[in-house]
CSV table of C-alpha atoms in Angstrom, one decimal:
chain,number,residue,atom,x,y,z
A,1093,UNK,CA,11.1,-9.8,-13.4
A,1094,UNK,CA,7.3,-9.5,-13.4
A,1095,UNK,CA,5.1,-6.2,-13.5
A,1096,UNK,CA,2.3,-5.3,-10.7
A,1097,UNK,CA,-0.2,-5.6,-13.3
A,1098,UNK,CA,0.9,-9.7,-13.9
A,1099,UNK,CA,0.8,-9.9,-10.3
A,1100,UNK,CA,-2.4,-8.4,-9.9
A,1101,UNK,CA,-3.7,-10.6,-12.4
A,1102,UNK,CA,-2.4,-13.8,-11.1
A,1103,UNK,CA,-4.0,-12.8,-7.8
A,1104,UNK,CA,-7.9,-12.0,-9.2
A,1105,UNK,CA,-7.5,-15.3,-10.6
A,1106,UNK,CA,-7.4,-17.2,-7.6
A,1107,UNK,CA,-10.4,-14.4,-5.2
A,1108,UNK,CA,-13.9,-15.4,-5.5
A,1109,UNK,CA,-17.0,-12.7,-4.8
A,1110,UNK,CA,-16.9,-13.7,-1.1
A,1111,UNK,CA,-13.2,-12.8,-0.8
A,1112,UNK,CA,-12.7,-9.5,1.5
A,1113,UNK,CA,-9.2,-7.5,-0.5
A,1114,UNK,CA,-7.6,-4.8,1.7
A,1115,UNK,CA,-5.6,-3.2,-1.1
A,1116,UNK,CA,-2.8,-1.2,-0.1
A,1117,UNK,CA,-1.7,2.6,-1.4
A,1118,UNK,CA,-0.4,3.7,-4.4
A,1119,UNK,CA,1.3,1.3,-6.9
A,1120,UNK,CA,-0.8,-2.1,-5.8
A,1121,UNK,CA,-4.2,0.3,-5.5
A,1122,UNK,CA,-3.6,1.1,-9.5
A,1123,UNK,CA,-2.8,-2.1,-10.6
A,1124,UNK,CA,-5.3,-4.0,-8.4
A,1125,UNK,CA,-7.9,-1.8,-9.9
A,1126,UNK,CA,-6.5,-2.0,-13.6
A,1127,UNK,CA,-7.1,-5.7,-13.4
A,1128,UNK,CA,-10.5,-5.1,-11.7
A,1129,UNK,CA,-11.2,-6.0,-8.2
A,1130,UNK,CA,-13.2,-8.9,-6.8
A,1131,UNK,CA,-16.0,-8.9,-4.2
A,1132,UNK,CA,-15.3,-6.1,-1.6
A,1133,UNK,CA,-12.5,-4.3,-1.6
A,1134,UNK,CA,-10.6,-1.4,0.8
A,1135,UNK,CA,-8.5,0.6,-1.5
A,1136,UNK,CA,-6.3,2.4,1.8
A,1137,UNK,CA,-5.4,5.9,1.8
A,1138,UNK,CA,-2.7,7.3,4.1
A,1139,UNK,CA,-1.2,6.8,6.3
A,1140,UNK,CA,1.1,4.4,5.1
A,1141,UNK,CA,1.5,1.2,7.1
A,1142,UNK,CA,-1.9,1.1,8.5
A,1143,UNK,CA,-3.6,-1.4,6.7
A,1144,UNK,CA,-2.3,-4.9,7.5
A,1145,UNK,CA,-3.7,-4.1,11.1
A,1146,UNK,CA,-7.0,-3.8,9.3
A,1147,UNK,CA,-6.9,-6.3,7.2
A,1148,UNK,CA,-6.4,-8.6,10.2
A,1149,UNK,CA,-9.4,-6.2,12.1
A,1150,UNK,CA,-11.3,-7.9,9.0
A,1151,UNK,CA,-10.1,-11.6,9.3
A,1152,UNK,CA,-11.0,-11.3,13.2
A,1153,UNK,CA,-14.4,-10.0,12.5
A,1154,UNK,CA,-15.1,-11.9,9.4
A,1155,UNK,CA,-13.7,-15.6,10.2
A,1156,UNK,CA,-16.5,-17.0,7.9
A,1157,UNK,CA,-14.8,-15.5,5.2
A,1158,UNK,CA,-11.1,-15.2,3.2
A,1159,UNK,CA,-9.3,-12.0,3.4
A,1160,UNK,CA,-6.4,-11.0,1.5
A,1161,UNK,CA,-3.9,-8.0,2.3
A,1162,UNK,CA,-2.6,-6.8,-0.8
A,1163,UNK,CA,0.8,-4.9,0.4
A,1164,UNK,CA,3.6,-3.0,-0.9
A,1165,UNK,CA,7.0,-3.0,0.7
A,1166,UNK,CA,7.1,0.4,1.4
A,1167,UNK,CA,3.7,0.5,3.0
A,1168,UNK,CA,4.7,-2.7,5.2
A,1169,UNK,CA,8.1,-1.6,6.0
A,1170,UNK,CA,6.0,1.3,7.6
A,1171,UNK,CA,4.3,-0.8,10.3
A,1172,UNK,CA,6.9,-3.9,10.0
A,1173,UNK,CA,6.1,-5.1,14.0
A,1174,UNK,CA,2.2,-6.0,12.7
A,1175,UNK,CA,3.9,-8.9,11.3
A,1176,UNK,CA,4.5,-10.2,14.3
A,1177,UNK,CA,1.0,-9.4,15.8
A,1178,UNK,CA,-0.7,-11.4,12.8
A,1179,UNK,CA,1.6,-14.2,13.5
A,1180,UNK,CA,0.9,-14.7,17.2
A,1181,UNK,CA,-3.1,-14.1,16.1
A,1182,UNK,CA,-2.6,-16.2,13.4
A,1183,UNK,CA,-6.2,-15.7,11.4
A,1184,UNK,CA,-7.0,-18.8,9.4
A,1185,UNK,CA,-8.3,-16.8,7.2
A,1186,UNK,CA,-6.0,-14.0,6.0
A,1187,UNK,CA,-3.5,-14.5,3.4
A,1188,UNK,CA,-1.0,-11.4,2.3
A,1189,UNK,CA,0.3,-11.3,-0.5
A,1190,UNK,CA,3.6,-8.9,-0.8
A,1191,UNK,CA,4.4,-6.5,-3.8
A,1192,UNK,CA,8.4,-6.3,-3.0
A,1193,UNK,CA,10.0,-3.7,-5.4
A,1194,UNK,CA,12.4,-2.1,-3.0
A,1195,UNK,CA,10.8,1.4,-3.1
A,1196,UNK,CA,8.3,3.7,-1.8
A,1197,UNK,CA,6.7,3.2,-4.8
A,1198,UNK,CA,3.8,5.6,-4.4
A,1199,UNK,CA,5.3,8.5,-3.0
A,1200,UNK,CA,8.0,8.9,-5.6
A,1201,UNK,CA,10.0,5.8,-6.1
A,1202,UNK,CA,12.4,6.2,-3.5
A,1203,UNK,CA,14.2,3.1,-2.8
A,1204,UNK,CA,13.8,1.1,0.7
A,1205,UNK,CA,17.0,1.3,2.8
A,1206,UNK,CA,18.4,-2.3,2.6
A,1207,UNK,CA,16.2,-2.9,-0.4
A,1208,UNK,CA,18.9,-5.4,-2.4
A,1209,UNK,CA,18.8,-7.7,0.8
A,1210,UNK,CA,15.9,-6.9,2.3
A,1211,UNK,CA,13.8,-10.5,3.1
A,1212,UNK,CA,10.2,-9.5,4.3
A,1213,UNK,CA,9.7,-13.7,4.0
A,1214,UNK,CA,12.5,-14.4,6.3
A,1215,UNK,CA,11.2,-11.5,8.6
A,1216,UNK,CA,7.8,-13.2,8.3
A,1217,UNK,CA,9.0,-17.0,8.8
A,1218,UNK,CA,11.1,-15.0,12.0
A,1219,UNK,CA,7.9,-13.6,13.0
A,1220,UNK,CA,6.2,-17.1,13.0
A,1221,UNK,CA,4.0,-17.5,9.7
A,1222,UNK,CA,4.1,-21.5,8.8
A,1223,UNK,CA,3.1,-20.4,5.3
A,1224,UNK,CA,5.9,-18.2,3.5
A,1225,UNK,CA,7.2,-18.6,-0.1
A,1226,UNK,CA,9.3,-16.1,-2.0
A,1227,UNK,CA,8.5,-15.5,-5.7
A,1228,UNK,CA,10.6,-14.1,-8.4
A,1229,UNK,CA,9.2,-15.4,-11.8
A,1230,UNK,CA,5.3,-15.3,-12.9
A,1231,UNK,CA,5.7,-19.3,-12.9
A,1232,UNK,CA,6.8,-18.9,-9.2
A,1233,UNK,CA,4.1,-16.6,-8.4
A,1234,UNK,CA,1.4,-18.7,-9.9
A,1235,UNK,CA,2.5,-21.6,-7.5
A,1236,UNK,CA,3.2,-19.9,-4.5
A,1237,UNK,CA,-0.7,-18.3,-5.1
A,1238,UNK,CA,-1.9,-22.0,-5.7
A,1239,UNK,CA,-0.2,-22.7,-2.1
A,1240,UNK,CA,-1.5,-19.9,-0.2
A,1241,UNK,CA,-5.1,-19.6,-1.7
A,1242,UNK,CA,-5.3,-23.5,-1.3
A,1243,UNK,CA,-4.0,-23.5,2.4
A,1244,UNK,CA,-6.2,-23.2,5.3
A,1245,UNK,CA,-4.2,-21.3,7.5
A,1246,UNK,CA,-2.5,-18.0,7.9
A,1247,UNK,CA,0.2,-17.5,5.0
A,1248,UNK,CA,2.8,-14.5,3.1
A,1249,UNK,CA,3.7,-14.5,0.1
A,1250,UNK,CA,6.1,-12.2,-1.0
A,1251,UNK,CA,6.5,-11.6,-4.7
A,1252,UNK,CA,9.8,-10.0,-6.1
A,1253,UNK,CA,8.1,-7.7,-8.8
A,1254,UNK,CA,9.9,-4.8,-11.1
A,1255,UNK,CA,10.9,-1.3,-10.2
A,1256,UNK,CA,8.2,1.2,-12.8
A,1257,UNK,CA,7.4,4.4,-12.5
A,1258,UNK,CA,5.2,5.3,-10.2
A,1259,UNK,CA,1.7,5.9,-10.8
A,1260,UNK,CA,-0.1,9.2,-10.1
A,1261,UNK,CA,-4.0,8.7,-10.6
A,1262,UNK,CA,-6.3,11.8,-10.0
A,1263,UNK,CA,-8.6,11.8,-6.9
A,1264,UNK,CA,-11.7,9.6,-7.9
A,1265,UNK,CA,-15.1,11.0,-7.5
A,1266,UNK,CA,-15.9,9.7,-3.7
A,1267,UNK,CA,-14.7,10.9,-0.5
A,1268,UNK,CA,-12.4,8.2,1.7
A,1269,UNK,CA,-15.5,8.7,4.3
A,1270,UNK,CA,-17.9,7.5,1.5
A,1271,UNK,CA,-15.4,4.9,0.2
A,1272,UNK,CA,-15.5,3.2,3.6
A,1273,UNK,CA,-19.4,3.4,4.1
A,1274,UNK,CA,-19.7,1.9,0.5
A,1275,UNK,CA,-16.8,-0.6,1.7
A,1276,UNK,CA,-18.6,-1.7,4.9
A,1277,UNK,CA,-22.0,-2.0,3.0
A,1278,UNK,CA,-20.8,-4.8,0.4
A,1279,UNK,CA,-19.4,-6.9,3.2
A,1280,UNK,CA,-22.8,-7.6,4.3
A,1281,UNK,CA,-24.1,-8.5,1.1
C-alpha cells in the first residue's frame, strides 16, 4: 500500500500555480508540505471537519479557478453530511482528493470505527458525485488523478494509503490569524 508522501507527490504533479489547495490537519498538512505545496494553499487547523465546507466556500467564490480539498478520513468522517452539500452544489471546479488510512491520524492514530469497511466513495457516489474512483496501488492513484484533474466537473477520489505513525511537527513561526491573511493575499495574485 502506498505512503502520504507518494500520494502527495502524485497530487503536486498534476496542481499548477493557479490551483487553490485546502489542505487538511495533521498527517496530509505534513506530507503535502514535505513534497512542497503549489500556488496558494490553506494548511487547516482545528477543528477537525471543517474544511471541505471551505474548500467549497473557495470553489463558490473562485469559479475561475481549480480547487482541491486535500482530506483525511478522520477529518471528513468529522463533518461526513458536507458530502452531500458539495454534491447537490456540485462546484465544477473542486476536486477532493481523500487520504483513507482508517485512523485519526493526527490526533494519535486511533483507528475510525468501521475503518476495514468503511467506503467514503460509495458514501460519495450515494451522496451524488458523478466522478468517484477508489485507489489502492500508486498505479491506481496516478489514473484516478489523471481522471479527476482532467475532468471538468465535480469529482472524489479516495486513495487507500498506509497506516504510519503519526506526525507531530512543532508550531511554525506564524499565527493561524496570519496564516489566513497571508492565505487570502496570494489568491489575488
Amino acid at each position: 500500500m502506498m505512503d502520504r508522501i507518494t500520494c502527495a507527490g502524485l497530487i503536486k504533479q498534476k496542481l499548477t500555480p493557479k490551483d487553490i489547495v485546502v489542505c487538511g490537519l495533521g498527517s496530509v498538512e505534513a506530507a503535502y508540505k514535505q513534497v512542497g505545496p503549489v500556488g496558494p494553499t490553506y494548511f487547516a487547523s482545528d477543528p477537525m471537519g471543517l474544511w471541505a465546507s471551505v474548500a467549497l466556500g473557495l470553489a463558490l467564490a473562485r469559479p475561475a479557478r481549480r480547487v482541491e480539498f486535500l482530506a483525511g478520513d478522520g477529518d471528513l468522517l468529522m463533518n461526513l453530511q458536507v458530502l452531500a452539500t458539495i454534491a447537490a452544489v456540485a462546484p465544477a471546479n473542486l476536486r477532493i482528493v481523500l487520504f483513507q488510512n482508517g485512523s485519526y491520524a493526527s490526533s494519535g492514530g486511533q483507528i475510525l470505527g468501521g475503518a476495514e469497511t468503511l467506503s467514503f466513495a460509495t458514501i460519495a457516489r450515494g451522496a451524488g458525485f458523478k466522478t468517484v474512483i477508489e485507489a489502492r496501488t500508486e498505479d491506481e492513484t496516478r489514473k484516478a488523478l489523471d481522471q479527476l484533474f482532467d475532468g471538468k466537473s465535480l469529482g472524489f477520489v479516495a486513495v487507500h494509503v498506509a497506516r504510519d505513525k503519526s506526525p507531530s511537527e512543532a508550531p511554525g513561526p506564524l499565527a493561524q490569524a496570519e496564516q489566513r491573511a497571508l492565505f487570502m493575499q496570494s489568491l489575488d495574485a
